[in-house]
Structures are given as C-alpha cells and as structure tokens.
Amino acid sequence: MTINNDTPMSLAHLEALTADQDALKAALAVADTAPLLMVLIQLGGDPAWLDRMAPYITGPWSYHDETPEDVKLELQSAVVDALVACVRDSRLPEPLPPKDLLPKMMDVCTGQKVPPEYMPVALEEMDLLDEDPRAVRWRTQPSAETLEHFNVLVVGAGFSGVAMGIRLKQAGIPYTIIEKNDSVGGTWYENTYPGIGVDTANHFYSYSFDVNHDWDHFFAKGDEILRYIRRNAEREEITANTRFREEVTQAQWDDAAGLWHVKTQTADGTVVDYTANVLVSAVGQLNRASMPAIDGLDDFKGPKFHTSNWDHSVSIEGKQVGMIGTGATGMQVGPAIAPVVGNLTIFQRSPHWAMWNPLYFKTVSENKKWVLKNIPYYSKWFRFQLFWSSSDGFHKMLQIDHDWPDKQRSLNAQNAEIRKQLEEYIAKEVNYDPELIRKSVPNYPPYGKRMLRDNHWYRMLTRDNVDLVDTQIDHIEENAVVMADGTRHEVDVLVLATGFKASKMLAPMDIRGRGDATIRGRWGDDDPRAYLGITAPEFPNMFFLYGPNTNLGHGGSAVFHSECQVGYIMQGIRELIESGSSVMEVREEPFWEYQEKVDHKHRNMVWSHPGVGSWYKNKNGRVTANSPWRLVDYRDMTASFDPSDYTFTKINSTDSKEASA
Ligand code: NAP
C-alpha cells in the first residue's frame, strides 16, 4: 500500500487510505495502541473509548500496553470506520481535539496524570497548535534595507547551529555559520567511535519542525542522525551559508560601532575577518576532548586515541585493547568492540548507573514507518508519548529529602526504589557474579552522574575476553597500564573514553566583551554563568546555545532545549531590530537573580551530592553544566522574551548612544 506521503491531511489522502479497508486494517496491526486511540478520538470517535482503554495503557512506552488482542482489533476497526466516515462526510479531522477532551487524552495516552501546565509545551511538541508554533514572527516587519544591513554570525553547525540558521532564514535575517569541520553535524559528525548512537528516542530527539517518519531505529546510530542533520541543512540551504574548515579564534566587541569583530582561521592558516551585529555560539559543551592526567600517558608506544577522534586506520581485531573511562561513551564503545578484539581491559574509576529500555536495539519496521507517515495525527501523539516518557518524570526523584536516612546511597524514597530495581537488574545481567556486582553497583544515588542506557554493557562484562579493573591507575608504560597495587595490564591499543572539558565552555575561543571583559576572565576555567544559559552582562549582542546550566541530566532531549534557546534568541533579535536599537545587553540584576535561583535549586539536587564527581560540576562543586529546571519550567522561562531584563541602546550617526529600555 503506497500513498503520497507528502500530503497526509487532505480528503484525497483519506480516500486513498480507505480505498482498501481490509488492507488499511491490516496495516494498523503494527500501530501502538495509545497513539492509535488518540487518532480515533481526533477523527471524531466516541470519547467513551478513552475510559474503556485507560486500564490497559499503564505507562507512556509502547511496552506498557496491556491491551488484549481482541480489543486491539476492535480499536483498529473503529479507526478504519472513523476514516471512512470522514471521507463519506467530506470532513477533515480538526487539528486540535476538543479542549475538554485534551487533558484526558494526554492522561490516557501516557498512562499517567499529565498536569495542565504541560499543555502548551505538549501542543508545541506535537505541532498541533498551528503551523510551526515555535517560529518567531515579526510584529512589525522591518524594511528590506534594515534586514540587508543586519547580520548574525553563528559559531558551529551542529544540531543547535543548524536550527539557529533555519530560524534566521525563516525570518529573513542574513547569517553566516562558521564551522571548523568540513561538514555540518557537530558531535554527530566528529564522533565516529564504534557503537555511537543516541540514548534518547529519536522520534523525540529530533526537530519539532521536521518530524522524521523514517527513523530506522527508535534509538538511532550516529550515521543516521548525521544524515538527518544534513538533510535539514541542505533543504534549508544552511550549508550554502556555512563557511566550512574555518575556526573562530577571536571575537572582539566594538562598543562604539555596536558590532562584533570576529577572526577566524582557515585550514591553511589564513586569517579571515568578519563583522556581525549579533554573535551566537553554538559550539556546545562537549566538544573539546579531556585527556586524562595520568603519568606516562605519552610514553605509551602503541596506538592511542580519544573516542572523539577514533583512529579507524588502527585495526583492533584480535588485539589487546585497554579502555579508560566508563561514561556514556565508554558504555557504547565496550559492547561494540568486545566481540572483535582479542581482549578488552576496561579501567573504571567509578561505575555509572545504567537503565535498560526494551526498544533500544529495535528497528522501526517499514509497516510502522508507513503508519507514522500516513495515519493522521498518529506520529504527533507518538512523539508526545516519548516527550512525556523522557522528560520530567524523574525530576522529583533527583531532589534531596533532608530527612532521608540513607543519604550516601539514595536521596529519597523514590530514588531508593529505583536504586533497588537497578541493583536487581545489574545482578541479573551479570549472572549474579558477586565480583562484577561489587564493581558495577555505584555507591552513590541513581542519577548522581548521567544515567546511561544499558546497551548490554553488563552482559559484556561476563565475556571471557573482557576484564573490568576498578583499582586506581598509577601510571602508563610503553605497552601497559600499571595499577596502584602494582598490577600490570599489557595492552596493544589504548582507547581514552575520558570525556570532555565541559566546564571550560567556549574554549579555546578568545572572546572579548565590553571594556576589558573576557569570557575567560569572567568564567575562569570552570565557572561559566549565563542568564537562562543564554546571555551574559558585558557581552552585548551575544547569545549561547547549549550554554552554562542548560545540559539536561534528568531526562529530555538536547534538541528540545536547543529549540527553546533558539526561540528565545530569535525573540531577542526581533526586539533589537524592531526597536531600532543596535545593542542589547542583559542587566546585572536579572542575571545575578537567575544565578542565585540556579545555585539554590542545585543545592538540593543529586548532582551536588558530595559523594559524586562528574563533568556536571566544577572543582568547587558548583554545578555548571546542568539545568536544574524541569523541561516545562525552562520552556516557560524561554517562551516569552522579557525586554525589561535587557538594556537596549541606539547608536546614532554621530556615534553617541542613547538607552532605549
Ligand atoms: P564522561 O561521562 O565524562 O566519562 C568519562 C569517563 O572517563 C568516566 O568514567 C571517568 O571516570 C573516566 N575518567 C576521566 N578521567 C580519568 C582518569 N584520569 N582516570 C581514570 N578514569 C578517568 O564522558 P563521556 O562518556 O564521553 O560522556 C560525556 C557526555 O557526552 C555524556 O554524559 C553525554 O551527555 C554525552 N554523550 C551522549 C551519548 C548519547 O546520547 N548516546 C553518548 C556519548 C556521550 P569518573 O566517572 O570516575 O570521573
């Protein structure tokens, strides 16, 4: 059954869908119950279906569905009948279900209570409100001349930089992206280590404005994600506006002109100068490799490389491979290379917690892709389910209960319950091997470090050719890693899965703001701060994407957060242009109030737990990478730009300035 996938919401499409009702019913057999039920209600089906099905949908993931087969068949028939009725009555379903039904639909769809505060963000994520609800539209259209003389310089063409380019293009604002690599994609271009993939479900970990029905996996591998980013960049001509193989080295604010002067260096060393009204950093937090400070690392004679710079010319087949680091990256690399190498010795400084998801290795069948593409509103409700399942559900569990007795190992009753479940899971996966359990169960609370997605890591540990070493590394010799207890582990190849210099944000760029302010001067090596993670005083007309305190540690999707930030930045730029100003700068007061709120919130959250070290916090224990907010809070904070948080300044022709806000 093939249909024109580009026109899913027309009567012609519905007619084509229902031309062969038996085939349609058969096609619906692969549909998940909850989103299909929502389709039925949107098509005008009897709302009584919601109460009938609610007991069977026990959670937001498809594997929480306990609907009996005969009821599923009834539901599928009802959807076919509803589609036929639409065609018969020449009626297209309303994009927005009746307001009184919507909250109940959300509850039933997720098998949980969805508080009303989530309604706006849910409707945005589902793209149900109107076309492209996150687009920022002009209130007063600027003249072509105004726009012609304005330009934005974006640093980095990863997921965030491409989204920024797309929104700037939509608004007709000239922009240039500077990208040090020879492709868009950022993280997903640079990291090519074996096993690379995402551990947030892709039907949510993707742009809300480009819902992809064609994901081959529920949790895609790196190459598929890179193809998705490239597709967006090419379709929206972002690539044409990007200067590849050029790296920003310095940006200097010019207070008199209200402009940024930016220097880049091309691959052959040529220095290029740019001038921009607005500078947007989209370099992210996880871009500069952190090499471990271990004695003798340079003495190692065999091949050694960081995971973000995997050397594919080195054969690891049959080799003795050593891997230092067991974070999100190490956890993906290990199971991918263990079957190939001769022996894998894993050097673990501290274990991470990891959760299993039954969909992790599953591919999306062609039939399911067909349903996603062709059944009206199905993909939207599917995305909503994933949004809900991956967002704020765990946030409460990350808060410290000060009366909780077992503070070292858990934070509160819910956290302790998860701990118990995870401990049982680990024990089962390592075949109840007491030594592996001892090494693998963290002594800190779940979510203290990034919660990982188990990709058969624990099963891998039971392989004969894998050794997990959890004593401290003392030094490295030309062919061995030597532990503090004197044990030597000979290795041919050394893999450094040791993470990134997350706290030293924006390094190595030399960014000079107003007066003598520099980014390094203000942030030091590890104390980055920004209002909403996006703007900082003394750095006018500059915005950060995936900046300080915006990493998501409790759930959610980095793409969601990035879209919130892009939307906010677009509103800021709109304000700047529409107000006829040249300069905007966040005021000290809201900036510091925000820092206070962030730090206060963090003090009661798991990442500040004294027993845990992670890239989330700096050497003083201040959490600098993570957002303390629920997704709904951050969305609400960024959804409407408040000009009173900023000063706006006009620069007239004689170069004198006048404040306008
Ligand atoms: P990471 O989480 O910082 O892990 C680094 C690992 O190296 C840790 O196990 C750390 O031990 C260890 N380590 C660092 N220095 C060491 C030293 N001197 N001696 C011994 N061990 C040392 O880095 P990552 O695994 O690259 O992940 C970083 C972030 O990238 C993730 O949290 C995630 O946000 C992102 N990421 C995402 C995905 C995905 O979505 N699928 C995949 C990969 C990465 P300690 O824990 O004891 O410090």
XYZ file of C-alpha atoms and ligand atoms in Angstrom:
709
model
C 0.000 0.000 0.000
C 1.683 3.224 -1.055
C 0.375 6.700 -0.552
C 1.720 10.105 -1.366
C 3.476 10.774 1.929
C 3.765 14.489 1.342
C 0.056 15.227 1.615
C -1.199 13.325 4.617
C -4.006 15.693 5.552
C -6.276 16.023 2.600
C -9.506 14.306 1.640
C -7.702 12.789 -1.311
C -5.258 11.234 1.126
C -8.034 9.867 3.319
C -9.795 8.480 0.245
C -6.643 6.731 -0.849
C -6.157 5.382 2.667
C -9.647 3.925 2.842
C -9.837 2.624 -0.735
C -8.944 -0.836 0.511
C -10.301 -1.074 4.023
C -9.015 -4.596 4.662
C -5.505 -3.547 3.702
C -5.806 -0.478 5.927
C -6.935 -2.560 8.868
C -4.085 -4.982 8.322
C -1.642 -2.058 8.179
C -2.907 -0.770 11.518
C -1.942 -4.044 13.181
C 1.553 -2.644 13.879
C 0.267 0.620 15.342
C 0.810 1.236 19.050
C -2.405 1.303 20.996
C -2.126 4.676 22.741
C -1.394 6.920 19.724
C -3.914 4.979 17.632
C -6.558 5.571 20.272
C -5.802 9.297 20.152
C -6.189 9.202 16.368
C -9.614 7.667 16.824
C -10.687 10.456 19.175
C -9.325 13.119 16.827
C -11.216 11.584 13.957
C -14.406 12.092 15.953
C -14.589 8.639 17.560
C -16.670 8.082 20.690
C -14.843 9.603 23.723
C -16.064 6.620 25.769
C -13.157 4.760 24.174
C -10.837 6.695 26.494
C -12.322 5.243 29.672
C -12.511 1.833 28.115
C -8.829 1.752 27.118
C -7.334 3.587 30.080
C -6.833 0.474 32.236
C -4.765 -1.204 29.524
C -2.317 1.667 28.990
C -0.167 1.527 32.084
C 2.640 3.891 31.075
C 4.000 6.071 28.297
C 6.127 3.484 26.455
C 4.654 1.061 23.931
C 5.800 -1.809 26.137
C 3.439 -0.570 28.843
C 0.490 -1.543 26.677
C -1.563 -4.392 28.146
C -4.467 -4.268 25.728
C -5.870 -7.713 24.848
C -5.568 -8.670 21.179
C -9.324 -8.713 20.566
C -9.675 -5.167 21.919
C -6.788 -4.005 19.714
C -8.598 -5.434 16.677
C -11.748 -3.590 17.687
C -9.790 -0.357 18.017
C -8.215 -0.830 14.587
C -11.681 -1.406 13.048
C -13.018 1.667 14.792
C -10.199 3.781 13.320
C -10.922 2.430 9.836
C -14.620 3.224 10.308
C -13.821 6.721 11.525
C -11.622 7.385 8.495
C -14.341 6.075 6.200
C -16.850 8.392 7.920
C -14.531 11.378 7.332
C -14.410 10.557 3.629
C -18.170 9.960 3.452
C -18.892 13.305 5.120
C -16.103 15.124 3.256
C -14.753 16.119 6.666
C -11.134 16.567 7.658
C -10.364 15.971 11.335
C -9.766 19.078 13.418
C -6.060 19.616 14.189
C -6.867 20.371 17.802
C -9.084 17.895 19.647
C -11.954 19.381 21.701
C -10.467 21.368 24.607
C -12.475 19.464 27.214
C -11.123 16.149 25.944
C -7.485 17.120 25.536
C -6.337 16.705 29.171
C -7.953 13.314 29.404
C -6.446 12.258 26.077
C -2.996 13.187 27.387
C -3.534 11.240 30.595
C -4.740 8.133 28.800
C -2.066 8.362 26.116
C 0.700 8.297 28.730
C -0.993 6.138 31.324
C -0.165 8.891 33.800
C -1.582 12.176 35.047
C -0.291 14.999 32.853
C -0.683 18.276 34.790
C -2.383 21.141 32.891
C 0.859 23.178 32.968
C 2.222 20.812 30.299
C -0.489 21.647 27.797
C 1.348 24.482 25.950
C 4.636 22.609 25.651
C 2.875 19.410 24.636
C 0.923 21.148 21.900
C 4.159 22.722 20.632
C 5.964 19.417 20.618
C 3.081 17.825 18.735
C 2.876 20.784 16.391
C -0.907 20.786 16.867
C -1.496 24.480 17.514
C -0.862 25.896 14.092
C 1.808 25.549 11.520
C 5.198 25.654 13.203
C 4.262 27.033 16.654
C 7.903 27.753 17.571
C 8.528 30.067 14.623
C 9.134 33.664 15.740
C 7.198 36.027 13.517
C 7.714 39.754 13.046
C 5.274 42.021 14.871
C 6.355 44.912 12.679
C 8.012 43.754 9.508
C 11.368 45.544 9.165
C 12.274 47.063 5.848
C 14.326 45.077 3.392
C 17.088 47.633 3.850
C 17.155 47.143 7.626
C 17.476 43.402 7.236
C 20.041 43.718 4.484
C 22.299 45.686 6.815
C 21.940 43.284 9.700
C 23.805 40.045 10.053
C 24.278 37.263 12.540
C 27.368 35.141 12.889
C 26.817 31.663 14.289
C 29.747 29.576 15.512
C 29.207 25.875 14.879
C 26.921 23.879 12.599
C 25.832 21.078 14.894
C 22.235 20.327 15.845
C 21.839 23.759 17.501
C 23.694 25.850 14.925
C 21.650 24.362 12.093
C 18.393 25.063 13.980
C 19.558 28.654 14.520
C 20.292 29.020 10.813
C 16.879 27.647 9.891
C 15.058 30.121 12.121
C 17.178 33.071 10.957
C 16.474 32.162 7.371
C 12.740 31.947 8.089
C 12.829 35.470 9.487
C 14.822 36.733 6.505
C 17.809 37.702 8.667
C 21.169 37.345 6.918
C 23.541 34.991 8.699
C 26.801 33.126 8.286
C 27.788 29.983 10.124
C 31.458 29.319 10.801
C 32.208 25.616 11.111
C 35.649 24.174 11.817
C 34.819 20.786 10.276
C 34.100 20.071 6.640
C 30.501 19.075 7.343
C 27.540 20.066 9.459
C 26.660 17.723 12.325
C 28.959 18.757 15.201
C 29.099 15.949 17.742
C 27.385 13.602 15.329
C 29.974 14.301 12.676
C 33.069 14.251 14.858
C 32.316 11.210 16.971
C 32.597 8.053 14.895
C 33.590 5.574 17.593
C 32.184 2.043 17.307
C 28.692 1.796 18.753
C 27.964 5.534 18.633
C 24.291 6.276 18.992
C 21.787 8.304 20.909
C 20.074 7.169 24.052
C 17.012 9.403 23.779
C 14.302 8.056 21.483
C 14.651 9.707 18.079
C 11.028 10.383 17.347
C 11.506 12.912 20.164
C 15.260 13.585 19.779
C 14.697 15.493 16.523
C 13.484 18.913 15.475
C 9.818 19.601 16.222
C 9.649 21.333 12.834
C 10.997 18.328 10.957
C 9.342 15.254 12.335
C 11.045 12.338 10.674
C 8.836 9.335 9.977
C 11.732 7.396 8.543
C 13.961 6.692 11.519
C 15.259 3.157 11.058
C 15.765 2.777 14.792
C 13.913 4.015 17.821
C 17.385 4.906 19.162
C 19.398 5.797 16.083
C 23.075 5.272 15.481
C 25.370 8.196 14.728
C 25.313 7.945 10.919
C 21.515 8.086 10.809
C 21.432 11.188 12.996
C 24.113 12.838 10.889
C 22.055 12.145 7.754
C 19.052 13.788 9.444
C 21.007 16.951 10.340
C 22.500 17.108 6.844
C 19.084 16.693 5.265
C 17.812 19.703 7.207
C 20.910 21.740 6.464
C 20.726 21.040 2.755
C 16.983 21.523 2.420
C 17.144 24.878 4.192
C 20.326 25.941 2.387
C 22.203 26.186 5.664
C 25.171 24.532 4.006
C 25.312 27.325 1.446
C 25.572 29.866 4.285
C 28.270 27.974 6.138
C 31.992 28.588 5.880
C 33.480 25.153 6.431
C 37.036 24.364 7.624
C 37.186 27.719 9.376
C 37.570 28.114 13.102
C 36.720 31.180 15.152
C 39.783 32.191 17.129
C 38.771 35.590 18.471
C 35.698 37.778 18.836
C 36.032 41.394 19.937
C 33.062 43.598 20.831
C 33.223 47.081 19.371
C 31.254 49.309 21.724
C 31.335 52.391 19.542
C 30.005 50.658 16.467
C 27.790 48.130 18.303
C 29.340 45.268 16.372
C 31.369 42.126 16.861
C 34.662 41.805 15.009
C 35.381 38.132 14.578
C 38.593 36.495 13.423
C 38.682 33.017 12.000
C 41.449 30.799 10.769
C 41.030 28.551 7.765
C 42.577 25.099 7.443
C 45.566 26.555 5.570
C 46.167 29.161 8.270
C 44.613 32.145 6.511
C 43.042 34.644 8.894
C 39.624 35.946 7.857
C 37.842 38.933 9.434
C 34.092 39.203 9.866
C 31.818 41.835 11.333
C 28.478 40.887 12.840
C 25.637 42.618 14.636
C 24.958 39.511 16.651
C 27.199 36.618 17.633
C 25.711 33.238 18.525
C 27.856 30.495 19.967
C 26.585 27.049 19.024
C 29.731 25.146 19.993
C 28.059 23.234 22.802
C 29.654 21.837 25.919
C 31.080 18.523 24.759
C 33.434 19.399 22.001
C 36.938 19.556 23.417
C 38.397 16.217 24.455
C 39.603 15.805 28.014
C 42.851 13.853 28.074
C 43.446 12.135 31.422
C 46.294 13.449 33.534
C 47.939 10.074 34.027
C 51.700 9.733 34.442
C 53.392 8.194 31.448
C 50.463 8.549 29.043
C 52.822 9.975 26.448
C 55.207 7.047 26.914
C 52.673 4.587 25.538
C 54.138 3.346 22.261
C 51.089 1.685 20.705
C 48.182 3.458 19.056
C 46.156 5.550 21.483
C 43.292 7.889 20.763
C 40.393 9.697 22.381
C 36.954 8.369 21.473
C 36.009 11.678 19.815
C 38.912 11.199 17.454
C 38.698 7.469 16.775
C 41.540 6.286 14.576
C 39.848 3.967 12.098
C 43.183 3.184 10.444
C 44.118 1.158 13.530
C 42.907 -2.425 13.431
C 41.694 -3.610 16.821
C 40.800 -7.080 15.596
C 42.333 -9.697 17.867
C 44.298 -7.014 19.764
C 44.714 -6.438 23.486
C 42.737 -3.247 23.894
C 42.639 -1.105 27.013
C 39.834 1.420 27.523
C 39.962 4.117 30.200
C 36.556 5.517 31.122
C 33.095 4.088 31.605
C 30.793 7.042 30.932
C 28.153 7.330 28.200
C 30.805 6.928 25.517
C 32.704 4.037 27.095
C 29.434 2.247 27.631
C 28.717 2.406 23.921
C 32.219 1.533 22.790
C 32.734 -1.516 25.035
C 29.951 -3.789 23.798
C 30.642 -2.723 20.192
C 34.310 -3.756 20.215
C 34.345 -6.632 22.722
C 33.317 -9.270 20.136
C 36.092 -8.128 17.780
C 39.127 -7.560 19.980
C 41.343 -10.266 21.449
C 40.918 -8.943 24.948
C 39.323 -5.807 26.345
C 40.579 -4.445 29.651
C 38.309 -1.716 30.985
C 39.773 0.716 33.512
C 36.923 2.030 35.607
C 37.467 4.833 38.087
C 33.859 4.787 39.243
C 30.817 2.914 37.909
C 27.818 4.598 36.294
C 24.174 3.684 36.675
C 22.511 2.411 33.511
C 18.906 1.639 32.640
C 17.545 -0.778 30.102
C 14.946 0.119 27.503
C 13.365 -2.727 25.502
C 13.252 -0.549 22.376
C 16.974 0.263 22.498
C 18.057 -2.195 19.811
C 14.742 -2.386 17.957
C 14.415 -1.263 14.363
C 11.313 0.519 13.115
C 9.551 -1.774 10.667
C 8.565 -0.478 7.239
C 4.934 -1.022 8.253
C 5.367 1.120 11.312
C 7.025 3.861 9.267
C 4.020 3.683 6.958
C 1.654 4.197 9.892
C 3.763 7.109 11.174
C 3.665 8.738 7.766
C 0.093 8.108 6.754
C -2.274 7.869 9.671
C -3.341 11.411 10.540
C -2.020 12.606 13.898
C -0.514 9.237 14.806
C 3.105 10.453 14.722
C 2.188 13.522 16.763
C 0.768 11.504 19.610
C 3.645 9.062 19.377
C 6.039 11.997 19.819
C 4.017 13.245 22.763
C 4.272 9.843 24.440
C 8.047 9.914 24.034
C 8.258 13.504 25.213
C 6.373 12.550 28.330
C 8.227 9.316 28.974
C 11.606 11.019 28.614
C 11.050 14.347 30.264
C 10.175 15.371 33.786
C 9.013 12.092 35.246
C 12.270 11.540 37.124
C 12.863 15.148 38.170
C 11.280 14.790 41.590
C 13.387 11.763 42.318
C 16.527 13.893 41.952
C 15.616 16.163 44.868
C 17.286 15.574 48.212
C 14.938 14.679 51.056
C 16.783 16.114 54.041
C 15.075 13.692 56.391
C 16.131 10.713 54.319
C 18.387 8.458 56.409
C 20.455 6.724 53.703
C 21.865 9.854 52.027
C 25.050 8.309 50.689
C 23.248 5.712 48.563
C 19.929 7.382 47.715
C 18.107 10.688 48.091
C 14.502 9.904 48.835
C 12.039 7.025 48.794
C 11.520 7.085 45.024
C 15.250 7.280 44.395
C 15.813 4.360 46.750
C 13.178 2.342 44.915
C 14.887 2.939 41.571
C 18.196 2.034 43.177
C 16.739 -1.269 44.306
C 15.381 -2.023 40.837
C 18.677 -1.131 39.182
C 20.688 -3.220 41.622
C 18.459 -6.203 40.878
C 18.801 -5.562 37.169
C 22.607 -5.372 37.310
C 22.794 -8.561 39.379
C 20.673 -10.434 36.869
C 22.608 -9.126 33.878
C 25.986 -10.170 35.308
C 24.631 -13.618 36.158
C 24.782 -12.818 39.865
C 28.602 -12.799 39.766
C 29.424 -11.236 43.181
C 32.662 -9.651 41.998
C 31.017 -7.988 38.991
C 28.129 -6.829 41.171
C 30.593 -5.285 43.619
C 32.400 -3.459 40.838
C 29.300 -2.377 38.919
C 26.899 -1.078 41.566
C 27.681 2.587 42.285
C 27.908 3.706 45.898
C 26.166 6.997 45.071
C 22.470 7.635 44.328
C 20.943 6.921 40.924
C 21.238 9.974 38.639
C 24.286 11.280 40.570
C 26.164 11.009 37.273
C 24.469 10.813 33.908
C 22.010 7.918 33.834
C 23.187 5.719 30.983
C 21.284 3.426 28.648
C 22.444 -0.121 29.117
C 23.427 -1.473 25.733
C 24.329 -4.917 27.048
C 27.267 -3.437 28.932
C 26.670 -5.694 31.910
C 26.365 -8.802 29.723
C 29.575 -7.760 28.016
C 31.318 -7.797 31.400
C 30.584 -11.526 31.654
C 32.531 -12.303 28.454
C 35.718 -14.324 28.828
C 37.725 -11.744 26.880
C 36.632 -8.738 28.989
C 38.220 -7.664 32.280
C 36.854 -4.871 34.419
C 39.612 -3.318 36.521
C 38.465 -0.966 39.245
C 41.670 -0.229 41.100
C 43.350 3.103 40.557
C 45.697 3.643 37.637
C 49.170 4.600 38.833
C 50.928 5.180 35.546
C 51.233 4.092 31.962
C 54.268 2.474 30.388
C 55.159 1.892 26.769
C 52.939 -1.200 26.486
C 50.988 -1.400 29.731
C 48.710 0.286 32.206
C 50.043 -0.136 35.731
C 47.723 -0.012 38.702
C 48.341 1.432 42.166
C 48.665 -2.110 43.549
C 51.433 -2.815 41.034
C 49.382 -4.996 38.679
C 50.399 -4.526 35.022
C 47.921 -4.838 32.190
C 49.626 -5.147 28.835
C 47.725 -3.533 26.005
C 48.381 -3.022 22.273
C 45.888 -0.188 21.787
C 44.685 2.374 24.314
C 41.225 3.958 23.979
C 40.593 7.093 26.027
C 36.866 7.343 26.759
C 37.614 10.107 29.216
C 35.030 12.700 28.241
C 35.217 16.408 27.520
C 36.313 19.699 29.062
C 32.710 20.653 29.629
C 33.217 23.394 32.207
C 35.731 25.317 30.129
C 32.931 26.469 27.881
C 33.704 28.264 24.635
C 37.423 27.428 24.890
C 39.677 27.935 23.062
C 37.951 30.993 21.558
C 39.218 34.320 22.849
C 36.034 36.323 23.425
C 36.378 39.947 24.464
C 33.310 41.854 25.503
C 32.684 45.382 26.691
C 35.572 47.196 28.424
C 38.193 44.711 29.483
C 35.769 41.818 29.981
C 36.834 38.499 28.512
C 34.975 35.242 28.736
C 37.892 33.511 30.446
C 38.318 36.445 32.776
C 34.679 36.239 33.810
C 34.229 32.464 33.799
C 37.738 31.311 34.632
C 38.479 27.747 33.617
C 35.343 26.232 35.038
C 32.713 28.668 36.284
C 30.570 29.615 33.279
C 27.379 31.570 34.016
C 24.665 32.996 31.834
C 21.145 34.297 32.179
C 18.899 31.376 31.197
C 22.147 29.842 29.967
C 21.902 32.223 27.010
C 23.251 35.741 27.727
C 25.829 37.388 29.974
C 26.396 41.014 31.044
C 29.341 42.715 29.337
C 28.914 40.535 26.260
C 26.295 42.528 24.345
C 24.580 41.076 21.308
C 25.970 37.656 22.140
C 23.954 34.520 22.757
C 24.905 30.994 23.766
C 23.238 27.806 22.626
C 23.740 24.824 24.969
C 25.486 27.266 27.306
C 26.008 27.212 31.082
C 23.448 25.253 33.101
C 21.494 24.014 30.114
C 22.592 20.394 29.910
C 19.776 18.002 30.699
C 20.622 15.496 33.401
C 17.220 14.196 34.423
C 15.754 13.406 31.030
C 14.505 15.212 27.960
C 16.241 15.886 24.707
C 19.079 18.289 23.950
C 17.232 19.178 20.756
C 14.190 20.291 22.738
C 16.357 22.536 24.915
C 18.153 23.904 21.914
C 14.834 24.801 20.272
C 13.789 26.651 23.438
C 17.032 28.652 23.280
C 16.810 29.330 19.561
C 13.251 30.605 20.052
C 14.387 32.906 22.850
C 17.335 34.235 20.837
C 15.082 34.882 17.860
C 12.762 36.913 20.083
C 15.764 38.859 21.400
C 16.979 39.643 17.900
C 13.449 40.605 16.905
C 13.292 43.040 19.822
C 16.657 44.501 18.866
C 15.660 45.057 15.261
C 12.063 46.160 15.808
C 13.097 48.649 18.491
C 15.619 50.163 16.124
C 18.400 49.504 18.629
C 21.938 48.456 17.901
C 22.952 46.986 21.232
C 21.238 44.760 23.750
C 22.745 43.538 26.963
C 21.313 41.548 29.813
C 21.110 43.588 33.022
C 23.184 42.550 36.036
C 20.158 42.248 38.303
C 18.175 39.544 36.471
C 21.465 37.829 35.619
C 22.510 37.505 39.275
C 18.998 36.691 40.444
C 18.988 33.847 37.968
C 22.405 32.581 39.168
C 21.082 32.590 42.712
C 17.995 30.630 41.718
C 20.001 28.079 39.752
C 22.510 27.533 42.550
C 19.797 27.383 45.185
C 17.906 24.753 43.210
C 21.072 22.747 42.622
C 21.986 22.688 46.277
C 19.073 20.332 46.822
C 19.657 18.153 43.815
C 21.528 14.968 43.230
C 24.385 16.434 41.171
C 25.584 18.414 44.181
C 25.786 15.212 46.188
C 29.212 15.282 47.861
C 29.992 11.667 47.036
C 29.786 12.132 43.272
C 32.274 13.580 40.817
C 31.160 14.311 37.267
C 31.581 16.720 34.385
C 28.385 18.400 35.592
C 30.222 20.402 38.257
C 33.374 22.430 38.665
C 36.245 21.966 41.082
C 34.353 23.916 43.760
C 31.373 21.609 43.494
C 29.185 24.179 41.728
C 27.005 22.564 39.058
C 27.834 24.465 35.880
C 26.707 22.159 33.088
C 23.242 21.046 34.133
C 19.908 22.742 34.165
C 18.096 22.357 37.463
C 14.746 23.003 35.821
C 12.041 20.734 34.576
C 11.552 20.942 30.823
C 8.233 22.678 31.342
C 9.875 25.349 33.530
C 12.660 26.077 31.077
C 10.223 26.164 28.183
C 8.081 28.670 30.081
C 11.122 30.811 31.014
C 12.279 30.994 27.412
C 8.931 31.049 25.591
C 8.478 34.774 26.017
C 11.363 37.174 25.937
C 11.102 39.946 28.539
C 12.760 43.125 27.185
C 12.948 44.585 30.695
C 15.694 42.068 31.507
C 17.895 43.888 28.995
C 19.120 47.335 28.139
C 18.664 48.378 24.539
C 20.845 51.095 23.101
C 20.620 53.039 19.882
C 23.766 54.265 18.202
C 23.087 57.281 16.048
C 25.126 58.522 13.141
C 27.387 60.624 15.344
C 28.267 57.529 17.348
C 26.614 58.782 20.537
C 24.404 56.343 22.319
C 21.015 56.546 23.836
C 19.456 53.899 26.045
C 16.042 52.778 24.897
C 14.967 50.419 27.631
P 32.212 11.242 30.815
O 30.807 10.957 31.134
O 32.830 12.442 31.385
O 33.028 9.952 31.227
C 34.423 9.970 31.273
C 34.894 8.673 31.889
O 36.316 8.701 31.958
C 34.404 8.474 33.316
O 34.162 7.115 33.510
C 35.570 8.988 34.153
O 35.617 8.435 35.431
C 36.724 8.480 33.304
N 37.947 9.229 33.526
C 38.182 10.525 33.239
N 39.443 10.852 33.580
C 40.002 9.733 34.100
C 41.267 9.432 34.655
N 42.225 10.364 34.753
N 41.474 8.178 35.090
C 40.516 7.257 35.013
N 39.312 7.464 34.512
C 39.055 8.693 34.068
O 32.456 11.328 29.223
P 31.665 10.595 28.050
O 31.444 9.176 28.371
O 32.374 10.927 26.795
O 30.269 11.297 28.068
C 30.177 12.708 28.139
C 28.796 13.128 27.758
O 28.654 13.046 26.352
C 27.684 12.275 28.286
O 27.372 12.471 29.614
C 26.590 12.635 27.340
O 25.969 13.842 27.700
C 27.327 12.776 26.039
N 27.201 11.505 25.306
C 25.964 11.128 24.917
C 25.792 9.950 24.290
C 24.418 9.556 23.870
O 23.477 10.280 23.879
N 24.260 8.390 23.497
C 26.874 9.122 24.036
C 28.127 9.529 24.428
C 28.289 10.726 25.072
P 34.760 9.083 36.628
O 33.325 8.773 36.330
O 35.258 8.438 37.849
O 35.035 10.567 36.584
